[in-house]
């Protein structure tokens, strides 16, 4: 992928690949890799790529900035438009969101979550905030005014013939990709999935379409060995696609499986919001910026984003960038410690505040009473409810998601900010060990947890601040951060504040207004209490050698995880090897000894299905059944995800950690 090229719509890419002859399709992957490295000449709004002496491809994006029509791409060679040059250049373009540019909302850095639709980046993690940066729910469970309620029973929907056909086509294309594996899932199989995704979009299967596009982006990242690519992410994306299409084919699919189209920013009326913290954003493809989290008077979470090209350098200085909400004289650092009175607000479904023409924002005078120098925003008002709730309850609510839940909504829920009071126990590797200080209960009743840096880029302050905090075991802190749903009892702090009622806590400058943003503000020795003051406080239970119990790492489930991931990274042939050698590695026996008999059976069924071949009436070996193999893999992947999530959730229970 060449980020200098404009994003291309999935159906345009698929049509270009389908127009190639069989001979040209065999050359397509090599051509894409070659053309992605060619220089891009900017000629006004047109992008030109010289593919040889007699071939130049010109891309003229539409008003949305994306190539959305076949006429937007022209090649000068004699075989055009059914030529290799045109298809390869389109294959090198970032993949556009089908709805990109349709919202009509002038949000700076429209999608700081890393979507290729808005900024050309991917959903990968570069070690700093990317895909999880703007997931501030509009009504968090921690607010005193609102809480999650049990959803009402959803009635089954009746699919049309077009929807059933579209779901079947997506299943077949995804099953073929799974059988091929990453090495063989080149541009042609990807184009088949893109065509199936476009068909699903026309049929109104929005959730399935979005899942298919995520799979294609993940495959591109894996094949290009992008820094932000994680095999576990691609496994989850493929699992979601297969699960959604399989459930759509069931007798009674729920309306959540249909999904909704990308919604525009909706009117939010007048809002009075108070800053909570700012976090830097560094995307794997060169975009950088900042996201500031704010909370309204009634406890609703919102975010203000500013993400543009510039990478780490821009993220480092983005805290001083002016907030694009009509205020004109308030930057993100000031907003995180102040507030805004907004009229004519527009809000996205995930809580992002828009900056359209009708939006007006005025800074609250004096930083607002809720953001005073004493850190009032963290000790009173709507945000104070964050620290009154037991950590185990807040985490359980964020991890509660049904297997068929919409992955975007489930991730948004898991990434909602969490607040807690902790005492530092010590350092272990790159993270800190802390114990929760539950309100109104003995200290020993709190959860033992890891505090891991939210980013490790050297241009940011996370790592230096963690080193400074590690020098004061026994320090009391008030923390706002984000749950890491894939690691045992791990919280990634975005900001810290002094804990009221004790001397063994931070001593921050007055102009910091009660908290430190760990990505931007650098803690110094003067900001910490002396070792004598910390020692005089009630000692923390545990010690520097204490670690967080990790049943996920201790369980033999890694054997099933290795098999599930091998199926994606190596294809069906790689999975069939254990069946041929009689399970010499002893994976099944190890799983049964660990109490995971179901995992052993699923692993055996997957390897057996991978090695199964049909035979004709003469005994000759025929082709493999991709549907049966995909079903076996899906069963193992869904089981693995559920058990791992349950084990992670168990580490957040105080009874699981002991004293």
XYZ file of C-alpha atoms in Angstrom:
659
model
C 0.000 0.000 0.000
C 1.246 3.474 -0.901
C -0.180 6.136 1.466
C 0.571 8.838 -1.124
C -2.138 7.386 -3.356
C -5.794 8.253 -2.755
C -8.018 5.588 -1.166
C -9.959 3.455 -3.622
C -13.479 2.098 -3.205
C -13.685 -1.694 -2.802
C -15.949 -2.225 -5.807
C -13.598 -0.255 -8.082
C -10.643 -2.392 -7.018
C -12.617 -5.606 -7.443
C -13.845 -4.643 -10.915
C -10.317 -3.819 -12.080
C -9.016 -7.209 -10.954
C -11.957 -9.071 -12.488
C -11.251 -7.429 -15.834
C -7.784 -9.003 -16.082
C -7.031 -12.125 -18.059
C -5.830 -15.259 -16.257
C -2.260 -14.593 -17.401
C -2.269 -11.048 -16.028
C -3.823 -12.119 -12.738
C -0.808 -14.323 -12.081
C 1.418 -11.240 -12.323
C -0.773 -8.958 -10.247
C 0.758 -9.471 -6.787
C 4.275 -8.790 -8.034
C 3.069 -5.738 -9.946
C 1.316 -4.295 -6.885
C 4.468 -4.687 -4.808
C 6.518 -3.013 -7.529
C 4.157 -0.129 -8.233
C 3.605 0.611 -4.534
C 7.247 1.711 -4.390
C 7.039 4.038 -7.401
C 7.002 7.820 -6.882
C 3.638 9.561 -7.074
C 3.501 12.827 -9.013
C 0.944 15.327 -7.728
C -0.718 17.355 -10.468
C -3.377 19.424 -8.750
C -5.986 16.966 -7.544
C -4.666 14.244 -9.887
C -2.094 11.639 -8.812
C 0.096 10.143 -11.535
C 2.194 6.968 -11.418
C 4.657 6.169 -14.227
C 4.515 2.364 -14.664
C 6.854 2.121 -17.627
C 7.923 3.868 -20.815
C 4.467 3.634 -22.393
C 2.194 3.502 -19.374
C 1.120 6.150 -16.913
C -1.809 5.731 -14.554
C -3.693 8.883 -13.540
C -6.024 8.878 -10.543
C -8.523 11.728 -10.176
C -10.372 11.269 -6.853
C -13.917 12.485 -6.446
C -15.099 15.187 -4.024
C -14.691 12.817 -1.068
C -10.987 12.396 -1.833
C -11.447 8.739 -2.779
C -11.530 6.920 -6.099
C -15.170 5.889 -6.195
C -15.748 5.361 -9.917
C -13.936 3.400 -12.600
C -13.630 6.578 -14.679
C -11.477 8.121 -11.941
C -8.569 5.846 -12.952
C -7.111 6.041 -16.459
C -4.085 4.277 -17.941
C -2.322 5.411 -21.116
C -1.399 1.918 -22.340
C -3.136 0.177 -25.249
C -4.760 -2.518 -23.080
C -6.538 -0.040 -20.825
C -8.854 -0.241 -19.013
C -8.326 -4.012 -18.708
C -4.616 -3.653 -18.094
C -2.236 -4.771 -15.396
C -0.988 -1.230 -14.697
C -4.393 0.115 -13.738
C -5.335 -2.884 -11.558
C -1.952 -2.909 -9.812
C -2.018 0.805 -8.982
C -5.539 0.427 -7.603
C -4.312 -2.537 -5.575
C -1.579 -0.310 -4.118
C -4.110 2.321 -3.008
C -5.416 2.329 0.555
C -8.839 0.760 0.827
C -11.559 3.390 1.214
C -14.570 3.203 3.440
C -17.582 2.998 1.101
C -19.192 5.858 3.042
C -16.100 8.062 3.252
C -16.882 11.697 2.702
C -20.638 11.310 2.999
C -21.067 12.626 6.526
C -20.634 16.265 5.682
C -19.059 17.026 9.048
C -15.916 19.072 9.172
C -14.094 17.143 11.844
C -10.369 17.699 11.957
C -8.817 14.273 11.685
C -12.204 12.784 10.970
C -11.331 9.291 12.129
C -8.429 9.236 14.567
C -9.140 5.630 15.271
C -6.894 4.735 12.395
C -9.402 4.020 9.654
C -8.018 4.121 6.153
C -11.127 5.932 5.102
C -10.202 9.115 6.864
C -6.483 9.270 7.150
C -4.942 6.497 5.142
C -3.781 4.640 8.213
C -4.675 1.186 9.429
C -6.077 -0.292 12.583
C -2.672 -1.460 13.676
C -1.014 -0.511 16.930
C 2.238 1.405 16.730
C 2.834 1.295 20.440
C 0.719 4.351 21.112
C -2.955 5.143 20.970
C -4.437 4.252 17.584
C -7.565 2.211 17.232
C -8.737 2.880 20.723
C -8.243 6.609 20.963
C -11.722 7.991 20.517
C -13.853 5.357 22.075
C -15.589 7.508 24.646
C -19.100 6.221 25.176
C -21.862 8.771 25.307
C -23.315 7.317 28.502
C -20.663 5.455 30.498
C -21.605 2.945 33.108
C -19.499 4.757 35.654
C -21.623 7.868 35.664
C -24.012 8.276 38.546
C -26.708 9.392 36.159
C -26.650 6.409 33.815
C -25.852 2.745 33.678
C -25.932 -0.079 31.184
C -29.206 -1.933 31.201
C -29.991 -5.386 30.008
C -30.950 -5.282 26.337
C -34.450 -6.250 25.434
C -34.932 -9.510 23.596
C -34.397 -8.952 19.907
C -36.862 -10.396 17.466
C -35.522 -12.413 14.573
C -35.498 -10.826 11.144
C -36.357 -12.395 7.824
C -33.633 -12.011 5.231
C -34.443 -11.312 1.631
C -33.198 -13.579 -1.126
C -30.550 -10.975 -2.012
C -29.333 -10.840 1.579
C -29.115 -14.609 1.842
C -27.154 -14.748 -1.403
C -24.835 -11.965 -0.261
C -24.159 -13.680 3.077
C -23.453 -16.958 1.292
C -21.058 -15.230 -1.086
C -19.168 -13.628 1.797
C -18.908 -16.960 3.593
C -17.517 -18.680 0.494
C -14.960 -15.926 -0.171
C -13.844 -15.868 3.481
C -13.596 -19.668 3.629
C -11.415 -19.645 0.523
C -9.101 -17.056 2.087
C -8.861 -19.103 5.276
C -7.949 -22.242 3.360
C -5.302 -20.351 1.380
C -3.673 -18.575 4.324
C -1.850 -15.262 4.241
C 0.875 -16.319 1.761
C -1.665 -17.325 -0.906
C -4.275 -14.654 -0.153
C -3.078 -12.241 -2.796
C -4.857 -9.554 -4.762
C -7.171 -11.935 -6.643
C -8.699 -13.671 -3.579
C -8.911 -10.284 -1.893
C -10.780 -8.884 -4.902
C -13.285 -11.728 -4.656
C -13.911 -10.822 -1.025
C -14.201 -7.135 -1.946
C -16.766 -7.969 -4.613
C -18.721 -10.030 -2.081
C -18.489 -7.132 0.394
C -19.892 -4.726 -2.197
C -22.759 -7.128 -2.863
C -23.437 -7.281 0.869
C -23.494 -3.486 1.013
C -26.063 -3.310 -1.777
C -28.132 -5.902 0.092
C -27.987 -3.865 3.302
C -25.738 -6.244 5.300
C -23.638 -3.457 6.783
C -22.002 -5.386 9.602
C -20.854 -8.184 7.314
C -19.525 -5.696 4.775
C -17.512 -3.856 7.421
C -16.089 -7.150 8.690
C -14.992 -8.113 5.174
C -13.213 -4.786 4.641
C -11.363 -5.202 7.928
C -10.195 -8.644 6.814
C -8.844 -7.278 3.532
C -7.018 -4.474 5.337
C -5.595 -7.006 7.777
C -4.426 -9.267 4.960
C -2.741 -6.350 3.248
C -0.947 -5.444 6.454
C 0.165 -9.044 6.987
C 1.463 -9.500 3.462
C 3.254 -6.135 3.528
C 4.658 -6.874 7.015
C 3.516 -3.507 8.286
C 4.775 -2.464 11.701
C 1.267 -2.179 13.109
C 0.146 -5.630 11.960
C -0.733 -8.224 14.591
C -1.667 -11.771 13.640
C -4.082 -11.887 16.582
C -5.988 -8.942 15.097
C -6.315 -10.663 11.724
C -7.536 -13.835 13.442
C -10.198 -11.832 15.281
C -11.268 -10.068 12.083
C -11.634 -13.312 10.149
C -13.464 -14.914 13.061
C -15.934 -12.036 13.134
C -16.553 -12.257 9.382
C -17.166 -16.005 9.398
C -19.296 -15.856 12.545
C -21.462 -13.038 11.210
C -22.094 -14.721 7.867
C -22.735 -18.082 9.537
C -25.292 -16.568 11.899
C -26.932 -14.729 9.018
C -27.496 -18.101 7.440
C -29.186 -19.452 10.553
C -32.929 -19.869 10.914
C -33.447 -16.805 13.111
C -30.775 -14.115 12.710
C -31.053 -11.121 15.034
C -31.227 -7.509 13.847
C -27.773 -6.814 15.336
C -26.304 -9.066 12.638
C -27.622 -6.759 9.936
C -25.831 -3.736 11.357
C -26.314 -0.109 10.429
C -24.755 2.107 7.815
C -22.240 4.672 8.922
C -24.258 7.360 10.639
C -23.739 11.081 10.300
C -22.987 13.411 13.158
C -26.286 14.073 14.897
C -27.375 17.269 16.660
C -26.324 17.307 20.294
C -27.826 20.615 21.397
C -26.016 22.636 24.031
C -23.308 20.980 26.097
C -21.195 22.017 29.060
C -18.140 19.743 29.094
C -15.135 19.508 31.418
C -11.729 18.238 30.364
C -10.445 14.948 31.764
C -7.219 14.153 29.901
C -5.429 14.328 26.556
C -3.640 11.428 24.884
C -1.263 11.478 21.924
C -2.025 9.467 18.787
C 0.607 7.949 16.503
C -0.671 5.808 13.628
C 1.498 3.232 11.896
C 1.270 4.999 8.515
C 2.524 8.437 9.431
C -0.456 10.165 11.018
C -0.262 11.815 14.414
C -2.229 14.063 16.698
C -4.154 14.209 19.925
C -7.496 13.158 21.370
C -8.899 14.985 24.386
C -11.540 13.287 26.528
C -14.207 15.409 28.159
C -17.249 14.717 30.320
C -20.543 16.594 30.422
C -22.464 17.755 33.475
C -24.764 14.728 33.244
C -21.884 12.254 33.066
C -21.690 11.604 29.333
C -18.282 11.063 27.731
C -17.169 12.845 24.566
C -13.894 13.302 22.724
C -12.291 15.973 20.554
C -9.736 14.764 18.008
C -7.063 16.378 15.872
C -5.190 13.770 13.802
C -3.319 14.673 10.622
C -0.200 13.625 8.681
C 2.950 14.155 10.682
C 3.540 11.044 12.773
C 5.349 11.284 16.091
C 6.505 14.866 15.558
C 2.953 16.106 15.186
C 1.652 13.991 18.059
C 4.346 15.432 20.301
C 3.268 19.013 19.627
C -0.433 18.469 19.085
C -1.274 19.308 22.683
C -0.797 22.965 21.789
C -2.967 22.701 18.658
C -6.094 24.841 18.772
C -9.295 22.928 19.452
C -11.361 23.092 16.264
C -14.712 23.703 17.915
C -15.152 27.383 17.257
C -13.384 28.470 20.452
C -10.423 29.950 18.599
C -8.227 30.436 21.678
C -8.197 27.108 23.508
C -5.709 24.326 22.788
C -5.987 20.658 23.747
C -3.751 20.972 26.791
C -5.952 23.768 28.122
C -9.145 21.870 27.290
C -7.968 18.809 29.244
C -7.728 21.079 32.304
C -10.612 23.390 31.513
C -13.960 23.202 29.831
C -16.211 24.382 27.038
C -19.738 25.625 26.682
C -20.869 24.326 23.273
C -23.957 25.381 21.345
C -25.183 23.588 18.253
C -23.046 20.558 19.067
C -22.862 17.608 16.664
C -21.978 14.181 18.016
C -21.042 10.902 16.325
C -22.252 7.529 17.520
C -19.000 6.952 19.440
C -19.048 10.296 21.221
C -16.836 12.396 18.954
C -17.670 16.070 18.839
C -17.910 17.549 15.345
C -16.720 20.964 14.215
C -19.308 21.894 11.627
C -20.177 25.445 10.606
C -22.989 25.755 13.116
C -20.929 24.677 16.131
C -19.959 27.402 18.610
C -17.807 26.843 21.684
C -16.736 29.186 24.458
C -14.133 28.347 27.134
C -15.585 28.109 30.612
C -14.318 30.988 32.769
C -11.392 30.215 35.052
C -11.119 26.665 33.810
C -14.536 26.019 35.420
C -15.199 25.136 38.995
C -15.035 21.493 38.036
C -11.476 21.849 36.823
C -9.934 24.072 39.405
C -6.399 23.988 40.700
C -7.357 21.553 43.419
C -8.284 18.937 40.837
C -11.968 19.328 41.502
C -12.950 17.536 38.289
C -11.442 14.337 39.716
C -12.875 14.676 43.217
C -16.403 15.951 42.646
C -19.062 16.120 39.985
C -19.741 13.483 37.324
C -16.166 12.195 37.095
C -15.979 11.457 40.835
C -18.289 8.454 40.270
C -15.439 6.772 38.377
C -13.481 6.339 41.585
C -16.386 5.323 43.808
C -17.150 2.138 41.907
C -15.249 -1.136 42.580
C -12.789 -1.848 39.817
C -13.973 -5.447 39.410
C -17.527 -4.298 38.685
C -16.440 -1.743 36.094
C -14.199 -4.260 34.300
C -16.849 -7.006 34.316
C -19.253 -4.639 32.598
C -16.736 -3.768 29.886
C -15.808 -7.377 29.197
C -19.417 -8.560 29.040
C -20.099 -9.164 25.357
C -21.965 -11.995 23.655
C -20.088 -13.936 20.947
C -22.429 -12.526 18.294
C -22.204 -8.925 19.548
C -21.206 -6.213 17.114
C -17.379 -6.080 17.386
C -17.192 -2.305 17.055
C -19.698 -1.756 19.849
C -18.029 -4.418 22.011
C -14.622 -2.830 21.507
C -16.020 0.626 22.203
C -17.489 -0.639 25.430
C -14.241 -2.371 26.440
C -12.230 0.799 25.761
C -14.314 3.140 27.900
C -12.147 4.956 30.409
C -11.872 3.548 33.922
C -10.936 5.382 37.100
C -9.476 3.902 40.263
C -7.415 4.751 43.333
C -4.241 2.676 43.663
C -1.103 2.285 45.724
C 2.076 1.389 43.857
C 3.642 -1.881 44.989
C 6.692 -1.916 42.734
C 8.000 -2.270 39.201
C 8.157 -5.425 37.088
C 9.727 -5.075 33.664
C 8.128 -2.262 31.686
C 5.061 -1.999 33.918
C 4.122 -1.147 37.478
C 2.398 -3.403 39.974
C -0.343 -1.644 41.912
C -3.124 -2.539 44.308
C -6.552 -1.007 44.195
C -7.626 1.094 47.154
C -11.369 0.332 47.180
C -13.515 3.008 48.745
C -14.896 2.013 52.123
C -13.131 -1.375 52.226
C -9.812 -2.632 53.635
C -6.812 -2.194 51.373
C -6.307 -5.949 51.108
C -9.678 -6.314 49.371
C -8.450 -4.471 46.288
C -7.437 -5.952 42.960
C -3.740 -6.405 42.184
C -3.166 -5.049 38.692
C -0.556 -4.042 36.173
C -0.187 -0.455 35.043
C 1.307 -0.609 31.538
C 2.384 2.413 29.467
C -0.235 3.522 26.950
C 2.599 4.202 24.488
C 6.298 3.456 24.182
C 7.391 5.936 21.534
C 10.531 7.792 22.717
C 9.081 11.144 21.638
C 6.333 10.827 24.232
C 6.513 10.966 28.014
C 4.904 7.647 28.990
C 8.076 5.643 29.597
C 9.905 8.427 31.447
C 6.903 8.985 33.699
C 6.671 5.288 34.520
C 10.330 5.269 35.533
C 9.717 8.239 37.803
C 6.672 6.617 39.430
C 8.557 3.347 39.920
C 11.007 5.156 42.195
C 8.321 5.595 44.876
C 6.825 2.250 45.976
C 3.923 3.010 48.284
C 2.870 6.128 46.346
C -0.890 6.703 46.316
C -2.444 7.750 43.007
C -5.741 8.452 41.350
C -5.636 6.946 37.840
C -7.759 7.286 34.706
C -6.953 4.768 32.011
C -8.146 2.135 29.610
C -8.554 -1.588 30.150
C -6.343 -3.923 28.128
C -8.838 -6.722 27.368
C -6.157 -9.121 26.116
C -3.869 -9.111 29.151
C -4.418 -10.246 32.697
C -5.488 -7.388 35.041
C -3.802 -4.684 32.961
C -4.740 -1.018 32.871
C -3.090 1.543 30.589
C -3.151 4.901 32.389
C -3.716 8.070 30.409
C -3.510 10.462 33.351
C -2.796 10.472 37.086
C -3.765 12.802 39.913
C -3.051 13.181 43.632
C -5.113 10.968 45.924
C -7.061 13.130 48.405
C -6.508 12.600 52.121
C -2.867 11.499 52.137
C 0.592 13.078 51.998
C 2.066 10.066 50.192
C 0.832 11.239 46.814
C 1.735 13.556 43.917
C 2.457 17.241 44.364
C 1.664 18.772 41.016
C 2.170 22.387 39.882
C -0.846 24.654 40.145
C -1.007 25.274 36.393
C -1.491 21.525 35.835
C -4.842 21.917 37.608
C -4.807 18.683 39.517
C -3.676 16.020 37.058
C -0.844 14.993 34.738
C -1.386 13.690 31.198
C 1.164 10.881 31.045
C 1.746 11.220 27.305
C 2.632 14.920 27.511
C 3.417 16.109 31.046
C 6.766 14.976 32.425
C 6.887 14.191 36.120
C 9.967 15.405 37.976
C 11.384 14.614 41.371
C 9.762 17.717 42.851
C 6.356 16.315 41.907
C 6.833 13.259 44.135
C 6.770 13.050 47.930
C 10.004 12.260 49.697
C 10.777 8.607 50.428
C 10.380 9.379 54.128
C 6.806 10.634 53.616
C 5.931 7.548 51.596
C 7.531 5.276 54.187
C 5.550 6.972 56.961
C 2.278 6.123 55.244
C 0.598 2.787 55.757
C 2.776 0.294 53.866
C 1.418 -1.248 50.714
C 0.514 -4.898 50.941
C 2.810 -7.056 48.882
C 6.221 -5.968 47.702
C 8.420 -5.301 44.665
C 8.552 -9.007 43.893
C 4.790 -9.350 43.696
C 3.325 -10.112 40.288
C -0.168 -10.299 38.890
C -1.368 -13.903 38.560
C -1.845 -14.730 34.904
C -3.947 -17.869 34.356
C -3.997 -17.123 30.646
C -0.213 -17.477 30.399
C -0.151 -20.510 32.677
C -2.902 -22.417 30.856
C -2.020 -24.705 27.928
C -4.479 -22.816 25.736
C -1.508 -21.446 23.812
C -1.455 -24.771 21.978
C -4.934 -24.194 20.567
C -4.105 -20.545 19.921
C -1.029 -21.585 17.934
C -3.145 -23.923 15.810
C -5.820 -21.268 15.164
C -3.219 -18.662 14.218
C -1.282 -21.139 12.064
C -4.450 -21.704 10.061
C -4.528 -18.011 9.177
C -0.809 -17.442 8.682
C -0.006 -20.713 6.907
C -3.253 -21.992 5.429
C -4.925 -25.378 5.462
C -1.823 -27.389 4.624
C 0.018 -26.095 7.686
C -2.865 -27.137 9.957
C -2.998 -30.635 8.477
C 0.541 -31.522 9.603
C -0.367 -32.498 13.212
C -2.956 -34.953 11.874
C -0.326 -36.619 9.684
C 2.320 -36.993 12.394
C -0.066 -38.403 15.004
C 0.138 -35.325 17.229
C 3.761 -35.919 18.179
C 3.840 -32.562 19.968
C 1.252 -33.843 22.429
C -1.041 -30.824 22.164
C -4.207 -32.813 22.804
C -2.825 -34.596 25.852
C -1.487 -31.338 27.316
C -4.850 -29.632 26.886
C -6.693 -32.492 28.569
C -4.246 -32.539 31.485
C -4.908 -28.832 31.949
C -8.663 -29.398 32.121
C -9.423 -28.143 28.607
C -10.967 -31.273 27.128
C -13.210 -29.258 24.803
C -10.157 -27.435 23.443
C -8.448 -30.761 22.758
C -11.491 -32.043 20.875
C -11.767 -28.866 18.812
C -8.072 -28.990 17.946
C -8.337 -32.623 16.876
C -11.428 -31.902 14.774
C -9.710 -28.961 13.064
C -6.566 -30.900 12.160
C -8.612 -33.865 10.946
C -10.794 -31.629 8.782
C -7.716 -29.888 7.378
C -6.319 -33.246 6.234
C -9.614 -34.607 4.873
C -9.926 -35.041 1.110
C -12.853 -36.311 -0.931
C -12.506 -39.228 -3.317
C -14.397 -40.056 -6.468
C -15.835 -43.440 -7.412
C -12.425 -44.565 -8.692
C -10.693 -43.694 -5.400
C -8.912 -40.668 -6.771
C -8.300 -37.776 -4.356
C -10.541 -34.812 -5.003
C -10.667 -31.274 -3.688
C -11.010 -30.329 -0.051
C -14.248 -29.036 1.433
C -13.621 -25.373 2.355
C -16.956 -25.058 4.172
C -16.323 -27.916 6.588
C -12.809 -26.663 7.298
C -14.068 -23.117 7.891
C -16.728 -24.381 10.306
C -14.161 -26.357 12.286
C -11.804 -23.393 12.457
C -14.611 -21.051 13.462
C -15.700 -23.332 16.306
C -12.144 -23.437 17.668
C -11.644 -19.682 17.269
C -14.922 -18.751 19.003
C -14.208 -21.147 21.879
C -10.679 -19.787 22.269
C -11.809 -16.165 22.328
C -14.493 -16.875 24.919
C -12.245 -18.831 27.271
C -9.418 -16.292 27.044
C -11.803 -13.425 27.787
C -13.171 -15.352 30.794
C -9.664 -15.983 32.140
C -8.747 -12.312 31.751
C -11.943 -11.308 33.544
C -11.122 -13.651 36.439
C -7.858 -11.817 37.106
C -9.835 -8.678 37.962
C -11.586 -10.346 40.900
C -10.055 -9.624 44.324
C -10.629 -13.210 45.445
C -8.366 -14.411 42.632
C -5.294 -12.533 43.782
C -4.977 -13.295 47.442
C -2.981 -11.158 49.814
